[in-house]
């Protein structure tokens, strides 16, 4: 494994060179503000009239239309939703400088060939392993969220060095930057969010909630048990792995974990994980998701509504309303 830390990075590769951040959502805001505070020349590229424009301006950033933002920029970072990147690239490609860098925080558009970049451009990835809010907060506290770096196309010979300088600018190099490929980042990221982080975890929570409620237990008690308390366990795992969790939970909880966990995530679940991974690897997932977007996202909206209207949401909103400190 190749791991870069702050001492390996030469930030002069980006000194006096402009960075254009396209998009100002979760990642865009964090990257733009961190780079600005690190002393880099940053502009934000947004659609006029969009909701993010006044927010970026109020944050003290220079905001331009995407075509103007990329003019004169040495690095163009795509932080719009993945499904928008193809058309946005087509819109701005003729205004991007010769020898500039296209940078991504997730490899989807390049790996699945939504964008086939101009040959004179460097193409790289700096993917923070955390949501944008955390990328900003860790930076302000003097820390950083670890990042992955990958180079898809090295036209100038300096692609890796330029990408690493960017990772230092957002604070990632403080925590460490691991070298990967677009394929590895894209496939592991999609698998992680589907099977474990978002899909797996929420399905586990909801199934646990329904099991308790169907057995006649109070929904409020079930909510605390399977949703609220999860954070306490995840914090222990995040800080110190399985060892730290086992140190802090009771022996009864540890015994129950070891005898019952493998019955929930059993051979069938593991087989499903393998199928999910192959559908990511062979492009089936990407093809379906792109088609869903082109159709106006009917399935996405239907399933999202079902998630948001689940009884665990009503019970949760009520209970969280009594703990107003949770919002922070
Ligand atoms: P987001 O949905 O939070 O924000 C998207 C931004 O793009 C908004 O400011 C929106 O106004 C703007 N936008 C939409 N269409 C546009 C257009 N045509 N032209 C210009 N701007 C446009 O997005 P996000 O979650 O920050 O994701 C951005 C990228 O970062 C994606 O590639 C994603 O995979 C990656 N990523 C996200 C996270 C995360 O935690 N959210 C983590 C790692 C990587
Ligand atoms: Mg779900």
Coordinates of C-alpha atoms and ligand atoms in Angstrom, one line a residue:
X1 CA 0.0 0.0 0.0
X2 CA 1.3 3.5 -0.9
X3 CA 0.3 6.0 1.8
X4 CA 1.1 9.7 1.5
X5 CA 1.2 12.1 4.5
X6 CA 1.7 15.9 4.6
X7 CA 5.5 15.7 4.5
X8 CA 5.3 13.8 1.1
X9 CA 3.2 16.6 -0.5
X10 CA 4.6 19.7 -2.3
X11 CA 1.8 22.2 -2.3
X12 CA 3.8 24.5 -4.6
X13 CA 2.3 22.4 -7.4
X14 CA -0.9 24.4 -6.8
X15 CA 0.5 27.7 -5.6
X16 CA -0.6 30.6 -7.7
X17 CA -2.7 28.3 -9.9
X18 CA -6.5 28.5 -9.9
X19 CA -8.8 25.7 -8.7
X20 CA -12.4 25.7 -10.1
X21 CA -14.9 23.8 -7.9
X22 CA -18.0 22.9 -9.9
X23 CA -20.9 22.3 -7.5
X24 CA -21.5 23.6 -4.0
X25 CA -23.2 20.9 -2.1
X26 CA -21.9 18.5 0.5
X27 CA -18.4 18.1 -0.9
X28 CA -18.2 21.3 -2.9
X29 CA -18.7 23.7 0.0
X30 CA -16.1 21.8 2.2
X31 CA -13.5 21.6 -0.6
X32 CA -13.9 25.3 -1.7
X33 CA -13.7 26.7 1.9
X34 CA -10.8 24.4 3.0
X35 CA -8.8 25.3 -0.2
X36 CA -9.4 29.0 0.3
X37 CA -8.4 28.8 4.0
X38 CA -5.2 26.9 2.9
X39 CA -4.4 30.0 0.7
X40 CA -5.3 28.7 -2.7
X41 CA -7.0 30.6 -5.5
X42 CA -10.5 29.2 -5.6
X43 CA -13.5 29.9 -7.8
X44 CA -16.9 28.1 -7.7
X45 CA -18.8 27.2 -10.9
X46 CA -22.6 27.1 -10.6
X47 CA -25.7 27.5 -12.6
X48 CA -27.1 31.0 -12.4
X49 CA -30.3 31.1 -10.4
X50 CA -29.5 27.8 -8.6
X51 CA -30.0 27.5 -4.8
X52 CA -26.2 27.1 -4.1
X53 CA -25.1 30.4 -5.7
X54 CA -26.2 32.8 -2.9
X55 CA -24.8 30.3 -0.3
X56 CA -21.4 30.2 -1.9
X57 CA -21.3 34.0 -2.2
X58 CA -22.4 34.5 1.4
X59 CA -19.4 32.2 2.3
X60 CA -17.1 34.8 0.7
X61 CA -16.3 32.9 -2.5
X62 CA -16.1 34.0 -6.1
X63 CA -19.0 32.4 -8.0
X64 CA -19.1 32.2 -11.8
X65 CA -21.0 30.2 -14.4
X66 CA -19.2 26.9 -15.0
X67 CA -17.8 28.0 -18.4
X68 CA -16.2 31.1 -16.9
X69 CA -15.1 29.3 -13.7
X70 CA -13.0 26.8 -15.7
X71 CA -11.2 29.5 -17.8
X72 CA -7.7 29.9 -16.4
X73 CA -8.1 27.1 -13.9
X74 CA -5.3 24.6 -13.5
X75 CA -7.6 22.2 -11.7
X76 CA -11.4 21.6 -12.4
X77 CA -13.0 19.6 -9.6
X78 CA -16.4 18.0 -10.4
X79 CA -18.5 18.1 -7.3
X80 CA -21.9 18.0 -8.8
X81 CA -24.1 14.8 -8.5
X82 CA -22.4 12.0 -10.5
X83 CA -25.3 11.8 -13.0
X84 CA -24.8 15.5 -14.0
X85 CA -21.1 15.2 -14.6
X86 CA -21.4 13.9 -18.2
X87 CA -23.5 16.8 -19.5
X88 CA -21.5 19.4 -17.4
X89 CA -18.2 18.2 -18.9
X90 CA -19.7 18.6 -22.4
X91 CA -20.8 22.2 -21.5
X92 CA -17.4 23.3 -20.2
X93 CA -14.9 21.1 -22.2
X94 CA -14.0 23.8 -24.8
X95 CA -13.2 26.3 -22.1
X96 CA -10.8 24.1 -20.1
X97 CA -7.2 25.1 -20.4
X98 CA -4.7 22.9 -22.3
X99 CA -2.9 20.7 -19.8
X100 CA -5.3 21.4 -16.9
X101 CA -6.5 18.7 -14.5
X102 CA -9.9 17.1 -14.3
X103 CA -10.4 16.0 -10.7
X104 CA -13.2 13.9 -9.2
X105 CA -14.2 12.9 -5.7
X106 CA -15.7 9.7 -6.9
X107 CA -14.7 7.7 -10.0
X108 CA -18.1 6.9 -11.4
X109 CA -18.1 9.2 -14.5
X110 CA -14.6 8.2 -15.6
X111 CA -14.7 4.5 -14.7
X112 CA -18.1 3.9 -16.4
X113 CA -17.0 6.0 -19.4
X114 CA -19.6 8.7 -19.0
X115 CA -16.8 11.2 -19.6
X116 CA -14.0 10.4 -22.1
X117 CA -11.6 13.2 -21.3
X118 CA -9.5 15.2 -23.8
X119 CA -6.0 13.7 -24.3
X120 CA -4.1 16.8 -23.2
X121 CA -5.8 16.8 -19.7
X122 CA -4.6 15.2 -16.5
X123 CA -7.4 13.1 -14.9
X124 CA -7.2 12.3 -11.2
X125 CA -9.3 11.5 -8.1
X126 CA -9.2 12.8 -4.6
X127 CA -11.9 11.0 -2.7
X128 CA -12.4 11.9 0.9
X129 CA -13.6 8.9 2.9
X130 CA -16.3 11.0 4.7
X131 CA -19.2 13.3 4.1
X132 CA -18.6 17.0 3.2
X133 CA -19.7 18.3 6.6
X134 CA -17.0 16.3 8.3
X135 CA -14.3 17.3 5.7
X136 CA -15.0 20.9 6.7
X137 CA -15.3 20.4 10.5
X138 CA -12.1 18.2 10.7
X139 CA -10.2 20.8 8.7
X140 CA -11.4 23.7 11.0
X141 CA -10.3 21.6 14.0
X142 CA -6.8 21.1 12.6
X143 CA -7.5 17.6 11.5
X144 CA -8.5 15.9 8.2
X145 CA -10.6 13.2 6.7
X146 CA -8.4 10.5 5.0
X147 CA -8.5 10.5 1.2
X148 CA -7.9 8.2 -1.7
X149 CA -5.8 9.4 -4.7
X150 CA -5.8 7.9 -8.2
X151 CA -4.5 9.0 -11.6
X152 CA -6.4 7.9 -14.7
X153 CA -4.5 10.0 -17.2
X154 CA -1.1 11.7 -16.7
X155 CA -0.7 14.1 -19.7
X156 CA 1.6 16.5 -17.9
X157 CA 3.7 14.1 -15.9
X158 CA 2.7 15.9 -12.7
X159 CA -0.8 14.5 -12.2
X160 CA -0.1 12.7 -9.0
X161 CA 1.8 15.6 -7.5
X162 CA -1.0 18.1 -8.4
X163 CA -3.7 15.8 -6.9
X164 CA -1.7 15.4 -3.7
X165 CA -1.3 19.1 -3.4
X166 CA -5.1 19.4 -3.6
X167 CA -5.5 16.7 -1.0
X168 CA -3.3 18.7 1.4
X169 CA -5.3 21.9 0.6
X170 CA -8.5 20.2 1.8
X171 CA -6.8 18.8 4.9
X172 CA -6.8 15.1 3.7
X173 CA -3.0 14.7 3.8
X174 CA -3.1 15.4 7.6
X175 CA -4.9 12.0 8.0
X176 CA -3.2 10.2 5.1
X177 CA -3.8 9.7 1.4
X178 CA -3.9 6.1 0.0
X179 CA -3.1 5.5 -3.6
X180 CA -5.7 3.5 -5.5
X181 CA -7.2 3.2 -9.0
X182 CA -10.4 4.6 -10.4
X183 CA -11.7 1.0 -10.7
X184 CA -10.9 0.2 -7.1
X185 CA -12.3 3.4 -5.6
X186 CA -15.5 3.3 -7.7
X187 CA -16.3 -0.4 -7.1
X188 CA -15.4 -0.4 -3.4
X189 CA -17.3 2.9 -2.8
X190 CA -20.4 1.7 -4.5
X191 CA -20.2 -1.7 -2.7
X192 CA -19.6 -0.1 0.7
X193 CA -22.6 2.2 0.5
X194 CA -24.9 -0.4 -0.9
X195 CA -24.1 -3.5 1.2
X196 CA -22.8 -2.0 4.4
X197 CA -23.0 1.7 5.1
X198 CA -26.3 2.9 3.7
X199 CA -28.2 -0.1 2.3
X200 CA -27.1 -2.8 4.7
X201 CA -27.2 -0.7 7.9
X202 CA -30.6 0.9 7.3
X203 CA -32.2 -2.4 6.2
X204 CA -30.8 -4.0 9.4
X205 CA -32.2 -1.2 11.5
X206 CA -35.7 -1.3 9.9
X207 CA -35.9 -5.1 10.0
X208 CA -34.9 -5.0 13.7
X209 CA -37.5 -2.3 14.4
X210 CA -40.3 -4.2 12.6
X211 CA -39.4 -7.5 14.4
X212 CA -39.8 -5.9 17.8
X213 CA -42.9 -3.9 17.0
X214 CA -44.6 -6.9 15.3
X215 CA -43.9 -8.9 18.5
X216 CA -45.8 -6.3 20.5
X217 CA -43.1 -4.1 22.0
X218 CA -43.5 -0.3 22.1
X219 CA -42.2 1.4 19.0
X220 CA -40.4 4.0 21.1
X221 CA -38.5 1.4 23.0
X222 CA -37.7 -0.4 19.7
X223 CA -36.5 2.9 18.2
X224 CA -34.0 3.6 21.0
X225 CA -32.8 0.1 20.8
X226 CA -32.1 -0.3 17.1
X227 CA -31.6 3.2 15.8
X228 CA -30.5 5.6 18.6
X229 CA -28.0 3.3 20.2
X230 CA -26.4 2.4 17.0
X231 CA -24.3 5.6 17.1
X232 CA -22.7 4.6 20.4
X233 CA -21.6 1.3 19.0
X234 CA -20.4 2.9 15.7
X235 CA -18.4 5.5 17.6
X236 CA -16.5 2.7 19.5
X237 CA -15.8 0.9 16.2
X238 CA -14.7 4.1 14.5
X239 CA -12.3 4.9 17.4
X240 CA -10.9 1.5 18.2
X241 CA -12.3 -1.3 16.0
X242 CA -13.9 -4.5 17.3
X243 CA -11.4 -4.5 20.3
X244 CA -12.7 -1.2 21.7
X245 CA -16.3 -2.1 21.2
X246 CA -15.8 -5.4 23.0
X247 CA -14.0 -3.6 25.8
X248 CA -17.0 -1.3 26.5
X249 CA -20.0 -3.6 26.0
X250 CA -21.1 -6.1 28.6
X251 CA -20.0 -9.7 28.4
X252 CA -23.6 -10.6 27.8
X253 CA -23.7 -8.3 24.8
X254 CA -20.4 -9.7 23.5
X255 CA -21.6 -13.3 23.8
X256 CA -24.9 -12.4 22.1
X257 CA -23.0 -10.6 19.3
X258 CA -20.8 -13.7 18.6
X259 CA -23.5 -16.3 18.7
X260 CA -26.3 -14.4 17.0
X261 CA -24.6 -12.0 14.5
X262 CA -23.6 -14.7 12.1
X263 CA -27.2 -16.0 12.1
X264 CA -28.4 -12.6 10.8
X265 CA -25.6 -11.9 8.3
X266 CA -25.5 -15.6 7.2
X267 CA -24.5 -17.5 4.1
X268 CA -27.4 -16.0 2.1
X269 CA -26.5 -12.4 3.0
X270 CA -22.9 -13.1 2.0
X271 CA -24.0 -14.6 -1.3
X272 CA -26.2 -11.5 -1.9
X273 CA -23.1 -9.3 -1.2
X274 CA -21.2 -11.2 -3.9
X275 CA -24.0 -10.7 -6.4
X276 CA -24.2 -7.0 -5.6
X277 CA -20.4 -6.7 -6.1
X278 CA -20.5 -8.5 -9.4
X279 CA -23.3 -6.3 -10.7
X280 CA -21.1 -3.3 -9.7
X281 CA -18.1 -4.8 -11.4
X282 CA -19.8 -5.8 -14.7
X283 CA -21.6 -2.4 -15.0
X284 CA -25.1 -3.6 -14.4
X285 CA -25.6 -1.3 -11.5
X286 CA -24.3 1.8 -13.4
X287 CA -26.4 1.0 -16.4
X288 CA -29.6 0.7 -14.4
X289 CA -28.9 3.9 -12.4
X290 CA -28.1 5.9 -15.5
X291 CA -31.3 4.6 -17.1
X292 CA -33.3 5.5 -14.0
X293 CA -32.0 9.1 -14.2
X294 CA -32.9 9.3 -17.9
X295 CA -36.4 8.2 -17.0
X296 CA -36.9 10.9 -14.5
X297 CA -36.2 8.7 -11.4
X298 CA -39.7 7.2 -10.8
X299 CA -38.4 4.2 -8.8
X300 CA -36.0 6.4 -6.9
X301 CA -38.8 8.6 -5.8
X302 CA -41.2 5.7 -5.0
X303 CA -38.6 3.9 -2.8
X304 CA -37.4 7.2 -1.2
X305 CA -41.0 8.0 -0.2
X306 CA -41.5 4.5 1.3
X307 CA -38.3 5.0 3.4
X308 CA -39.3 8.4 4.6
X309 CA -42.9 7.4 5.4
X310 CA -41.9 4.3 7.4
X311 CA -43.2 4.3 11.0
X312 CA -39.7 4.4 12.4
X313 CA -39.5 7.9 11.0
X314 CA -42.6 9.2 12.8
X315 CA -41.5 7.6 16.1
X316 CA -37.9 8.9 15.6
X317 CA -38.8 12.5 14.8
X318 CA -41.0 12.6 18.0
X319 CA -38.2 11.2 20.2
X320 CA -35.4 13.2 18.6
X321 CA -37.6 16.4 19.2
X322 CA -37.0 15.9 22.9
X323 CA -33.2 15.8 22.4
X324 CA -32.6 19.1 20.7
X325 CA -28.8 18.8 21.1
X326 CA -28.8 16.0 18.6
X327 CA -29.0 18.4 15.7
X328 CA -25.4 19.5 16.3
Ligands
LIG1 P1 -24.5 17.4 -3.7 O1 -25.8 16.8 -4.2 O2 -24.4 17.6 -2.2 O3 -24.2 18.8 -4.4 C1 -24.3 18.9 -5.8 C2 -24.0 20.4 -6.2 O4 -23.9 20.4 -7.6 C3 -25.0 21.4 -5.7 O5 -24.4 22.6 -5.3 C4 -25.8 21.6 -7.0 O6 -26.4 22.9 -7.0 C5 -24.7 21.5 -8.0 N1 -25.2 21.2 -9.4 C6 -26.1 20.3 -9.8 N2 -26.2 20.4 -11.1 C7 -25.3 21.3 -11.6 C8 -24.9 21.7 -12.9 N3 -25.5 21.3 -14.0 N4 -23.9 22.7 -13.0 C9 -23.3 23.2 -11.9 N5 -23.6 22.8 -10.6 C10 -24.6 21.8 -10.5 O7 -23.3 16.5 -4.2 P2 -22.2 15.7 -3.3 O8 -22.9 14.7 -2.4 O9 -21.3 16.7 -2.7 O10 -21.4 14.9 -4.4 C11 -20.5 15.5 -5.3 C12 -19.4 14.5 -5.7 O11 -18.7 14.1 -4.5 C13 -20.0 13.2 -6.3 O12 -19.1 12.8 -7.3 C14 -20.1 12.2 -5.1 O13 -20.0 10.9 -5.5 C15 -18.8 12.6 -4.4 N6 -18.7 12.3 -3.0 C16 -19.7 12.6 -2.1 C17 -19.6 12.3 -0.8 C18 -20.7 12.7 0.2 O14 -20.5 12.3 1.4 N7 -21.7 13.4 -0.2 C19 -18.5 11.6 -0.3 C20 -17.4 11.3 -1.2 C21 -17.5 11.7 -2.6
LIG2 MG1 -32.6 1.3 2.8

